[in-house]
Amino acid sequence: MFNKRVKIKELLAQEPQHQEVTVMGWVRTFRNNQFIALNDGSTNNNLQVVAELGRFDEALLRRITSSASLRVTGKIVPSLGKGQKMDLQAETIEILGDSDPDKYPIQLKNRPTLEYLREVAHFRFRTNTFAAVFRVRHALAFAVHKFFNEKGFVYLHTPIITASDAEGAGEMFRVTTLPVDGSAPRNEDNSINFREDFFGRSTNLTVSGQLEGELGATAFGEIYTFGPTFRAENSNTARHLAEFWMIEPEVAFNDLEDNANLAEEFIKYIIRYAMEHNREDLDFLSQRLAEEEKQLPQDKRSEMGLIEKLEFVINNQFERLTYTEAIEILRESNYNKKKKFQFPVTGWGMDLQSEHERYLVEKHFKKPVILMDYPKEIKAFYMRQNDDGKTVAAMDILAPGIGEIVGGSQREERLDKLTERMGEMDIPTEELWWYLDTRRFGTVPHAGFGLGFERMVQFVTGMGNIRDVIPFPRTPKSAEF
């Protein structure tokens, strides 16, 4: 029976006791017509299968090629060779799936580049690097649900198709069943008549579940969303995806300080979980990153290794300061020529760049930073206005090596302030009547934040390109697989 197999990771954790087992997996290498390195994806470590000379038919042995799949039954014994503590002495070998080594697109001995592996993403999981990355991704996803479940949050599935633009940026993918050949129904002014569309109005793929999440928080008290979001931003960079996953908790009766405390606790929890449950994978990725950085000039290398960076986050209390204080620190650093920025610090009201955020974390405070109270002109309409009339109760969490990793705010619960701000930003109140109803009937202070899941996976794994931490990246001009 197939379900009687033993996972290689579990097997390698035991002591060899001449027990009989059945394992299944894919061939990594086959050398000397006798030694098979078998891997089933549960670990990067291979199990050495020994095919005793003369025991197996030559025709069978010729079919044992790279990436062929096998079912092997035999006895686990202490290994006589170096590099492994046990061997599986094969008694039976069954080929489950053949693989032509000349046509298989990944030749591990040549160490294919990450760029090439994106072109064959359907097979890149079989490499050590991507196997480690996606096992860590799984652990982080599990930790997200575990954290919020332990705190009594309700997991809310918010819509993927929506008629609202939560961020007001307009970079959304349209969802329609109307013809695209120019024959779509038109209004008198020649605009498309979306009343004839499937939903009877213009709809898009969501950029955020936050607005709907607020509705849940004002009923359950504490909710979180964790689902796909989409942004039609034509940015072909190592930091952007068109499809990505977001985690967005929302908590009634919380203010900005409560929000910051929750976000800090959450980040530390999921990183700690990955370090406790996937240390083997993280050590592998750390070593890989260190080898890559040896090829870089000294001034381009990171000051911290991967494990050191993760410990830096979970072992330090995050520094809290206002945006205004941060601008003064950055201006002073520029004034004293301590740090020359590519983007000059022009003064209060500017949007901080990644290099500014990293300076605060890595050079000035040497710990993660939570920036609060941003100018309202550079933030979204739903953020609570502070008494000074200039700033809003917003926060960003900045981490080493990557900059902003979390963005959040206390939401504007006052109906008059919210509608006034929507008017200033030309956001039609009639389209968000349902959102405004929560301010009309039992409004409460509430706050929440968003964490881009791929950005977190990228941070924890040390991968340089965000396309390498999502199974099948969606980017401009690319929707393969």
Coordinates of C-alpha atoms in Angstrom, one line a residue:
M1 CA 0.0 0.0 0.0
F2 CA 1.3 3.5 -0.9
N3 CA 0.3 5.0 2.5
K4 CA 2.7 2.6 4.4
R5 CA 5.7 4.6 3.2
V6 CA 8.1 6.2 5.7
K7 CA 9.1 9.9 5.2
I8 CA 12.9 10.3 4.8
K9 CA 13.1 13.1 7.3
E10 CA 11.5 11.0 10.0
L11 CA 13.8 8.1 9.0
L12 CA 17.0 10.1 9.2
A13 CA 16.1 11.3 12.7
Q14 CA 16.1 7.8 14.0
E15 CA 19.0 5.4 14.8
P16 CA 19.5 2.6 12.2
Q17 CA 18.1 -0.6 13.8
H18 CA 18.0 -3.0 10.8
Q19 CA 14.3 -2.3 10.5
E20 CA 12.5 -3.0 7.2
V21 CA 10.9 0.1 5.6
T22 CA 9.4 1.3 2.4
V23 CA 10.3 4.7 1.1
M24 CA 9.3 6.6 -2.1
G25 CA 10.8 9.6 -3.7
W26 CA 12.8 11.0 -6.6
V27 CA 16.3 10.1 -7.6
R28 CA 18.8 12.9 -7.1
T29 CA 21.9 11.0 -8.3
F30 CA 22.8 7.4 -9.1
R31 CA 26.5 6.5 -9.0
N32 CA 28.6 3.5 -9.6
N33 CA 25.4 1.6 -10.7
Q34 CA 24.9 1.0 -7.0
F35 CA 24.3 4.1 -4.8
I36 CA 21.0 6.0 -5.2
A37 CA 20.5 9.4 -3.5
L38 CA 16.7 9.4 -2.9
N39 CA 14.7 12.4 -1.8
D40 CA 11.0 12.7 -1.0
G41 CA 10.8 16.5 -0.4
S42 CA 10.4 16.2 3.4
T43 CA 14.1 17.3 3.9
N44 CA 17.0 18.5 1.8
N45 CA 19.0 15.5 3.1
N46 CA 19.0 12.4 0.8
L47 CA 18.7 8.8 1.9
Q48 CA 21.4 6.6 0.4
V49 CA 19.8 3.5 -1.1
V50 CA 22.3 0.7 -1.8
A51 CA 21.4 -1.5 -4.8
E52 CA 23.6 -4.6 -4.2
L53 CA 25.6 -5.4 -7.3
G54 CA 24.2 -8.4 -9.2
R55 CA 20.8 -8.3 -7.3
F56 CA 18.9 -6.2 -9.8
D57 CA 18.2 -6.5 -13.5
E58 CA 20.4 -4.3 -15.7
A59 CA 17.3 -3.0 -17.6
L60 CA 15.9 -1.8 -14.3
L61 CA 19.1 -0.1 -13.3
R62 CA 19.3 1.8 -16.6
R63 CA 15.9 3.4 -15.7
I64 CA 17.2 4.8 -12.4
T65 CA 18.0 8.3 -13.7
S66 CA 17.9 11.8 -12.3
S67 CA 14.3 12.7 -11.2
A68 CA 12.9 9.2 -11.8
S69 CA 10.5 8.2 -9.0
L70 CA 11.0 5.0 -7.1
R71 CA 9.4 2.8 -4.4
V72 CA 12.1 1.0 -2.5
T73 CA 11.7 -1.6 0.3
G74 CA 14.6 -2.8 2.3
K75 CA 16.4 -2.7 5.6
I76 CA 17.9 0.3 7.3
V77 CA 21.5 -0.4 8.5
P78 CA 24.4 1.7 9.7
S79 CA 26.3 3.2 6.8
L80 CA 29.9 2.2 6.1
G81 CA 30.5 5.3 4.0
K82 CA 31.1 8.9 4.9
G83 CA 28.4 11.6 4.9
Q84 CA 25.5 9.6 6.2
K85 CA 24.7 7.5 9.3
M86 CA 22.5 5.0 7.6
D87 CA 21.8 3.2 4.3
L88 CA 18.8 1.5 3.0
Q89 CA 19.8 -1.9 1.6
A90 CA 17.3 -2.3 -1.2
E91 CA 15.5 -5.6 -1.4
T92 CA 13.0 -4.4 -4.0
I93 CA 13.1 -1.4 -6.3
E94 CA 10.0 -0.4 -8.4
I95 CA 10.1 2.4 -11.0
L96 CA 7.0 4.5 -10.5
G97 CA 7.9 7.1 -13.1
D98 CA 10.7 7.3 -15.7
S99 CA 12.6 10.5 -16.4
D100 CA 14.8 11.1 -19.5
P101 CA 18.0 12.7 -18.1
D102 CA 18.8 14.3 -21.4
K103 CA 15.5 16.1 -21.5
Y104 CA 14.9 16.9 -17.9
P105 CA 15.2 20.7 -17.6
I106 CA 17.1 20.9 -14.4
Q107 CA 20.7 19.7 -14.3
L108 CA 21.7 19.9 -10.6
K109 CA 25.4 19.4 -11.2
N110 CA 25.5 22.7 -13.2
R111 CA 23.8 24.6 -10.4
P112 CA 21.2 26.4 -12.4
T113 CA 20.6 30.1 -11.8
L114 CA 17.6 31.4 -9.9
E115 CA 16.6 33.3 -13.1
Y116 CA 16.6 30.1 -15.1
L117 CA 14.6 28.2 -12.4
R118 CA 11.8 30.8 -12.7
E119 CA 11.4 29.7 -16.3
V120 CA 10.9 26.1 -15.1
A121 CA 9.0 26.9 -11.9
H122 CA 7.0 23.7 -12.2
F123 CA 10.2 21.8 -11.3
R124 CA 12.1 24.2 -9.1
F125 CA 10.6 22.8 -6.0
R126 CA 12.9 19.8 -6.5
T127 CA 16.0 21.8 -5.9
N128 CA 17.4 22.2 -2.4
T129 CA 17.1 26.0 -2.4
F130 CA 13.4 26.1 -3.3
A131 CA 12.5 23.1 -1.3
A132 CA 13.9 24.9 1.8
V133 CA 12.2 28.2 0.9
F134 CA 8.7 26.6 0.5
R135 CA 8.9 24.5 3.6
V136 CA 9.7 27.7 5.5
R137 CA 6.8 29.4 3.7
H138 CA 4.5 26.6 4.9
A139 CA 5.8 27.0 8.5
L140 CA 5.2 30.7 8.4
A141 CA 1.6 30.3 7.0
F142 CA 0.8 27.7 9.7
A143 CA 2.2 30.0 12.4
V144 CA 0.0 32.9 11.2
H145 CA -3.1 30.8 11.8
K146 CA -1.8 29.4 15.0
F147 CA -1.0 32.8 16.5
F148 CA -4.4 34.3 15.8
N149 CA -6.3 31.2 16.7
E150 CA -4.6 31.1 20.1
K151 CA -5.6 34.8 20.7
G152 CA -9.3 34.1 19.8
F153 CA -9.4 35.9 16.5
V154 CA -12.0 34.9 13.9
Y155 CA -10.6 34.1 10.5
L156 CA -12.6 36.1 8.0
H157 CA -12.7 35.3 4.2
T158 CA -13.0 38.7 2.5
P159 CA -14.0 39.1 -1.2
I160 CA -11.5 38.6 -4.0
I161 CA -13.9 40.4 -6.4
T162 CA -14.8 43.9 -5.2
A163 CA -16.2 47.2 -6.4
S164 CA -14.1 49.3 -4.0
D165 CA -10.5 50.4 -4.1
A166 CA -9.3 50.3 -0.5
E167 CA -6.1 52.2 -1.2
G168 CA -7.5 54.7 -3.7
A169 CA -4.5 54.1 -6.0
G170 CA -6.6 52.8 -8.9
E171 CA -4.0 50.1 -9.9
M172 CA -6.6 47.3 -10.1
F173 CA -7.4 44.4 -12.4
R174 CA -10.9 44.7 -13.9
V175 CA -13.2 41.7 -13.7
T176 CA -15.8 41.6 -16.5
T177 CA -17.8 39.3 -18.7
L178 CA -18.4 42.1 -21.3
P179 CA -16.9 41.5 -24.7
V180 CA -13.4 43.0 -25.3
D181 CA -13.8 43.4 -29.1
G182 CA -15.3 46.9 -28.8
S183 CA -19.0 45.7 -28.9
A184 CA -19.6 46.2 -25.1
P185 CA -22.8 48.1 -24.4
R186 CA -22.3 51.9 -24.1
N187 CA -23.9 54.8 -22.2
E188 CA -25.0 58.0 -23.9
D189 CA -21.6 59.5 -23.3
N190 CA -19.9 56.4 -24.9
S191 CA -18.6 55.1 -21.6
I192 CA -19.0 51.3 -21.0
N193 CA -22.4 50.5 -19.5
F194 CA -21.4 48.2 -16.6
R195 CA -25.0 47.8 -15.6
E196 CA -25.0 45.2 -18.3
D197 CA -22.0 43.4 -16.8
F198 CA -22.2 40.2 -14.7
F199 CA -22.4 42.1 -11.3
G200 CA -24.3 45.1 -12.7
R201 CA -21.4 47.4 -11.9
S202 CA -17.6 47.8 -12.5
T203 CA -15.7 45.3 -10.4
N204 CA -12.0 44.5 -9.8
L205 CA -9.7 42.1 -8.1
T206 CA -9.1 43.3 -4.6
V207 CA -6.0 45.1 -3.4
S208 CA -6.9 44.6 0.3
G209 CA -9.5 43.0 2.5
Q210 CA -9.2 45.7 5.1
L211 CA -12.5 47.6 4.6
E212 CA -14.5 44.4 4.8
G213 CA -12.3 43.2 7.7
E214 CA -13.4 46.3 9.6
L215 CA -17.0 45.2 9.3
G216 CA -16.1 41.9 10.9
A217 CA -14.1 43.6 13.7
T218 CA -17.1 45.7 14.6
A219 CA -19.1 42.5 15.2
F220 CA -16.6 39.9 16.5
G221 CA -14.1 42.2 18.1
E222 CA -11.0 40.6 16.6
I223 CA -10.7 39.2 13.1
Y224 CA -7.9 38.5 10.6
T225 CA -7.8 37.9 6.9
F226 CA -5.2 35.9 5.0
G227 CA -5.7 35.7 1.3
P228 CA -4.6 36.7 -2.2
T229 CA -4.6 40.3 -3.3
F230 CA -3.8 41.9 -6.6
R231 CA -2.2 45.1 -7.9
A232 CA -1.9 46.1 -11.5
E233 CA 1.3 48.1 -10.9
N234 CA 3.6 47.9 -13.9
S235 CA 6.7 47.4 -11.7
N236 CA 9.1 44.8 -13.0
T237 CA 11.4 44.7 -10.0
A238 CA 12.7 42.3 -7.4
R239 CA 10.2 43.8 -4.8
H240 CA 6.9 43.7 -6.7
L241 CA 4.3 41.1 -7.6
A242 CA 1.0 41.5 -9.3
E243 CA -0.5 38.7 -7.2
F244 CA 0.5 38.3 -3.6
W245 CA -0.9 37.3 -0.2
M246 CA -1.8 39.6 2.6
I247 CA -2.4 39.1 6.3
E248 CA -4.7 41.8 7.8
P249 CA -5.9 41.7 11.4
E250 CA -8.4 44.2 12.6
V251 CA -9.3 44.7 16.3
A252 CA -12.1 46.7 17.8
F253 CA -11.4 48.9 20.9
N254 CA -7.6 49.1 19.9
D255 CA -5.7 52.3 19.5
L256 CA -2.4 52.8 17.6
E257 CA -0.2 51.7 20.6
D258 CA -2.2 48.5 20.9
N259 CA -1.8 47.9 17.2
A260 CA 1.9 48.3 17.4
N261 CA 2.2 45.9 20.3
L262 CA 0.1 43.3 18.5
A263 CA 2.2 43.6 15.3
E264 CA 5.5 43.3 17.1
E265 CA 4.3 40.2 19.0
F266 CA 3.0 38.7 15.8
I267 CA 6.2 39.2 13.8
K268 CA 8.3 37.7 16.6
Y269 CA 6.0 34.8 17.0
I270 CA 6.0 33.6 13.4
I271 CA 9.8 34.1 13.0
R272 CA 10.4 32.2 16.2
Y273 CA 8.1 29.4 15.0
A274 CA 10.1 29.0 11.8
M275 CA 13.4 29.0 13.6
E276 CA 12.2 26.3 16.0
H277 CA 10.5 24.1 13.4
N278 CA 12.6 24.7 10.2
R279 CA 16.1 25.3 11.6
E280 CA 17.6 22.8 9.2
D281 CA 16.2 24.7 6.2
L282 CA 17.2 28.1 7.6
D283 CA 20.7 26.9 8.2
F284 CA 20.9 25.7 4.6
L285 CA 19.6 29.0 3.3
S286 CA 22.0 31.0 5.6
Q287 CA 25.0 29.0 4.3
R288 CA 23.8 29.6 0.7
L289 CA 23.5 33.3 1.3
A290 CA 26.9 33.5 2.9
E291 CA 28.5 31.7 -0.1
E292 CA 26.8 34.2 -2.5
E293 CA 27.9 37.2 -0.6
K294 CA 31.6 36.1 -0.7
Q295 CA 31.4 36.9 -4.4
L296 CA 30.3 40.5 -3.7
P297 CA 32.6 43.5 -2.9
Q298 CA 33.1 44.0 0.8
D299 CA 30.9 47.2 0.8
K300 CA 28.0 45.3 -0.8
R301 CA 27.9 42.5 1.8
S302 CA 25.3 42.4 4.6
E303 CA 26.5 43.2 8.1
M304 CA 24.5 40.3 9.5
G305 CA 24.0 36.7 8.4
L306 CA 20.5 35.3 8.0
I307 CA 20.3 33.6 11.4
E308 CA 21.8 36.7 13.1
K309 CA 19.3 38.9 11.4
L310 CA 16.3 36.8 12.5
E311 CA 17.6 36.7 16.1
F312 CA 18.1 40.5 15.9
V313 CA 14.4 40.9 15.3
I314 CA 13.1 38.4 17.9
N315 CA 15.5 39.4 20.7
N316 CA 15.1 43.2 20.5
Q317 CA 12.3 45.5 21.7
F318 CA 11.3 47.5 18.6
E319 CA 12.2 51.1 18.8
R320 CA 9.2 53.5 18.6
L321 CA 9.4 57.0 17.3
T322 CA 7.3 59.5 15.3
Y323 CA 7.8 60.3 11.6
T324 CA 8.8 63.8 12.6
E325 CA 11.5 62.5 14.9
A326 CA 12.7 60.2 12.1
I327 CA 13.0 63.1 9.6
E328 CA 15.1 65.0 12.0
I329 CA 17.4 62.0 12.5
L330 CA 17.8 61.6 8.8
R331 CA 18.4 65.3 8.1
E332 CA 21.0 65.4 10.8
S333 CA 22.7 62.3 9.3
N334 CA 22.8 64.0 5.9
Y335 CA 24.0 67.3 7.4
N336 CA 26.9 65.6 9.2
K337 CA 27.7 63.6 6.1
K338 CA 27.4 60.4 8.0
K339 CA 25.3 58.9 5.3
K340 CA 24.8 60.1 1.7
F341 CA 21.4 59.1 0.5
Q342 CA 20.5 58.4 -3.2
F343 CA 17.2 60.1 -2.5
P344 CA 17.8 63.4 -0.6
V345 CA 15.9 64.0 2.6
T346 CA 14.0 67.1 1.5
G347 CA 12.1 67.6 4.8
W348 CA 8.8 67.0 6.6
G349 CA 6.1 65.6 4.4
M350 CA 8.3 63.5 2.1
D351 CA 7.6 59.8 1.6
L352 CA 10.5 57.8 3.1
Q353 CA 12.5 55.5 0.8
S354 CA 13.8 52.0 1.6
E355 CA 17.3 53.4 2.1
H356 CA 16.0 55.9 4.7
E357 CA 14.1 53.1 6.5
R358 CA 17.2 50.8 6.5
Y359 CA 19.4 53.6 7.9
L360 CA 17.2 54.1 10.9
V361 CA 17.1 50.3 11.6
E362 CA 20.6 49.2 10.7
K363 CA 22.8 52.2 11.4
H364 CA 21.1 54.6 13.9
F365 CA 19.0 52.4 16.3
K366 CA 20.4 49.0 15.4
K367 CA 17.1 47.4 16.1
P368 CA 13.7 47.1 14.4
V369 CA 11.8 50.4 14.3
I370 CA 8.1 51.3 14.5
L371 CA 7.4 54.7 12.9
M372 CA 4.2 56.5 13.9
D373 CA 2.1 59.6 13.1
Y374 CA 2.7 60.2 9.4
P375 CA 1.7 63.3 7.5
K376 CA -1.9 62.7 6.5
E377 CA -1.2 63.9 2.9
I378 CA 0.8 60.7 2.2
K379 CA -1.6 58.2 3.8
A380 CA -4.9 56.7 3.0
F381 CA -8.3 58.2 3.7
Y382 CA -9.4 55.8 6.5
M383 CA -6.6 56.6 8.9
R384 CA -7.5 58.4 12.1
Q385 CA -6.6 62.1 12.1
N386 CA -4.5 63.3 15.0
D387 CA -5.4 66.5 17.0
D388 CA -2.6 68.5 15.3
G389 CA -4.5 68.4 12.0
K390 CA -1.4 67.5 10.1
T391 CA -0.8 63.8 10.9
V392 CA -2.7 60.6 11.2
A393 CA -2.4 57.7 13.6
A394 CA -0.4 55.5 11.1
M395 CA 2.5 53.2 11.7
D396 CA 5.1 51.3 9.7
I397 CA 7.4 48.6 11.0
L398 CA 10.9 48.6 9.6
A399 CA 13.1 45.6 9.6
P400 CA 16.8 45.1 8.7
G401 CA 17.7 44.4 5.1
I402 CA 14.3 45.1 3.7
G403 CA 12.8 48.2 5.2
E404 CA 9.0 48.4 5.6
I405 CA 7.5 45.0 6.4
V406 CA 4.2 46.1 8.1
G407 CA 1.9 49.0 7.5
G408 CA -1.1 49.8 9.7
S409 CA -3.1 52.5 11.5
Q410 CA -5.8 53.3 13.9
R411 CA -8.9 53.7 11.7
E412 CA -11.0 56.9 11.7
E413 CA -14.1 56.0 13.7
R414 CA -15.7 59.5 13.6
L415 CA -18.2 59.8 10.9
D416 CA -17.8 63.5 10.3
K417 CA -14.0 63.3 10.1
L418 CA -14.1 60.3 7.8
T419 CA -16.6 61.8 5.3
E420 CA -14.7 65.1 5.4
R421 CA -11.4 63.4 4.5
M422 CA -13.1 61.3 1.8
G423 CA -14.4 64.5 0.2
E424 CA -10.9 66.0 0.3
M425 CA -9.5 62.9 -1.5
D426 CA -12.4 62.6 -4.0
I427 CA -13.6 59.2 -2.7
P428 CA -17.3 58.9 -3.4
T429 CA -19.1 58.3 -0.1
E430 CA -22.2 56.8 -1.9
E431 CA -20.1 53.9 -3.1
L432 CA -18.9 53.1 0.5
W433 CA -22.2 53.6 2.2
W434 CA -21.9 50.2 3.9
Y435 CA -18.5 51.2 5.3
L436 CA -19.8 54.4 6.6
D437 CA -22.7 52.6 8.3
T438 CA -20.3 51.1 10.8
R439 CA -19.6 54.7 11.9
R440 CA -23.4 55.5 12.1
F441 CA -24.4 52.5 14.2
G442 CA -22.2 51.7 17.2
T443 CA -18.9 53.0 16.1
V444 CA -15.8 52.2 18.2
P445 CA -12.1 52.9 18.1
H446 CA -10.4 50.2 16.1
A447 CA -7.1 49.5 14.5
G448 CA -5.3 47.1 12.2
F449 CA -2.4 46.4 10.0
G450 CA -1.3 44.6 6.8
L451 CA 1.7 42.3 6.3
G452 CA 2.6 41.2 2.9
F453 CA 3.2 37.5 3.3
E454 CA 5.8 37.2 0.5
R455 CA 7.7 40.1 2.0
M456 CA 7.9 38.2 5.3
V457 CA 8.9 35.0 3.6
Q458 CA 11.6 36.9 1.7
F459 CA 12.8 38.4 4.9
V460 CA 13.0 35.1 6.8
T461 CA 14.6 33.1 3.9
G462 CA 17.0 35.8 2.8
M463 CA 16.0 35.4 -0.8
G464 CA 16.9 38.5 -2.9
N465 CA 13.9 38.4 -5.3
I466 CA 10.3 38.3 -4.2
R467 CA 9.5 36.1 -7.2
D468 CA 11.5 33.3 -5.5
V469 CA 9.2 33.0 -2.5
I470 CA 5.9 32.5 -4.2
P471 CA 5.3 29.2 -6.1
F472 CA 4.2 30.7 -9.4
P473 CA 5.0 34.5 -9.6
R474 CA 2.6 36.8 -11.5
T475 CA 4.4 39.8 -12.9
P476 CA 4.1 42.1 -15.9
K477 CA 4.1 40.1 -19.1
S478 CA 4.3 36.9 -17.1
A479 CA 1.5 34.5 -16.1
E480 CA 3.1 31.2 -16.9
F481 CA 2.1 27.9 -15.1

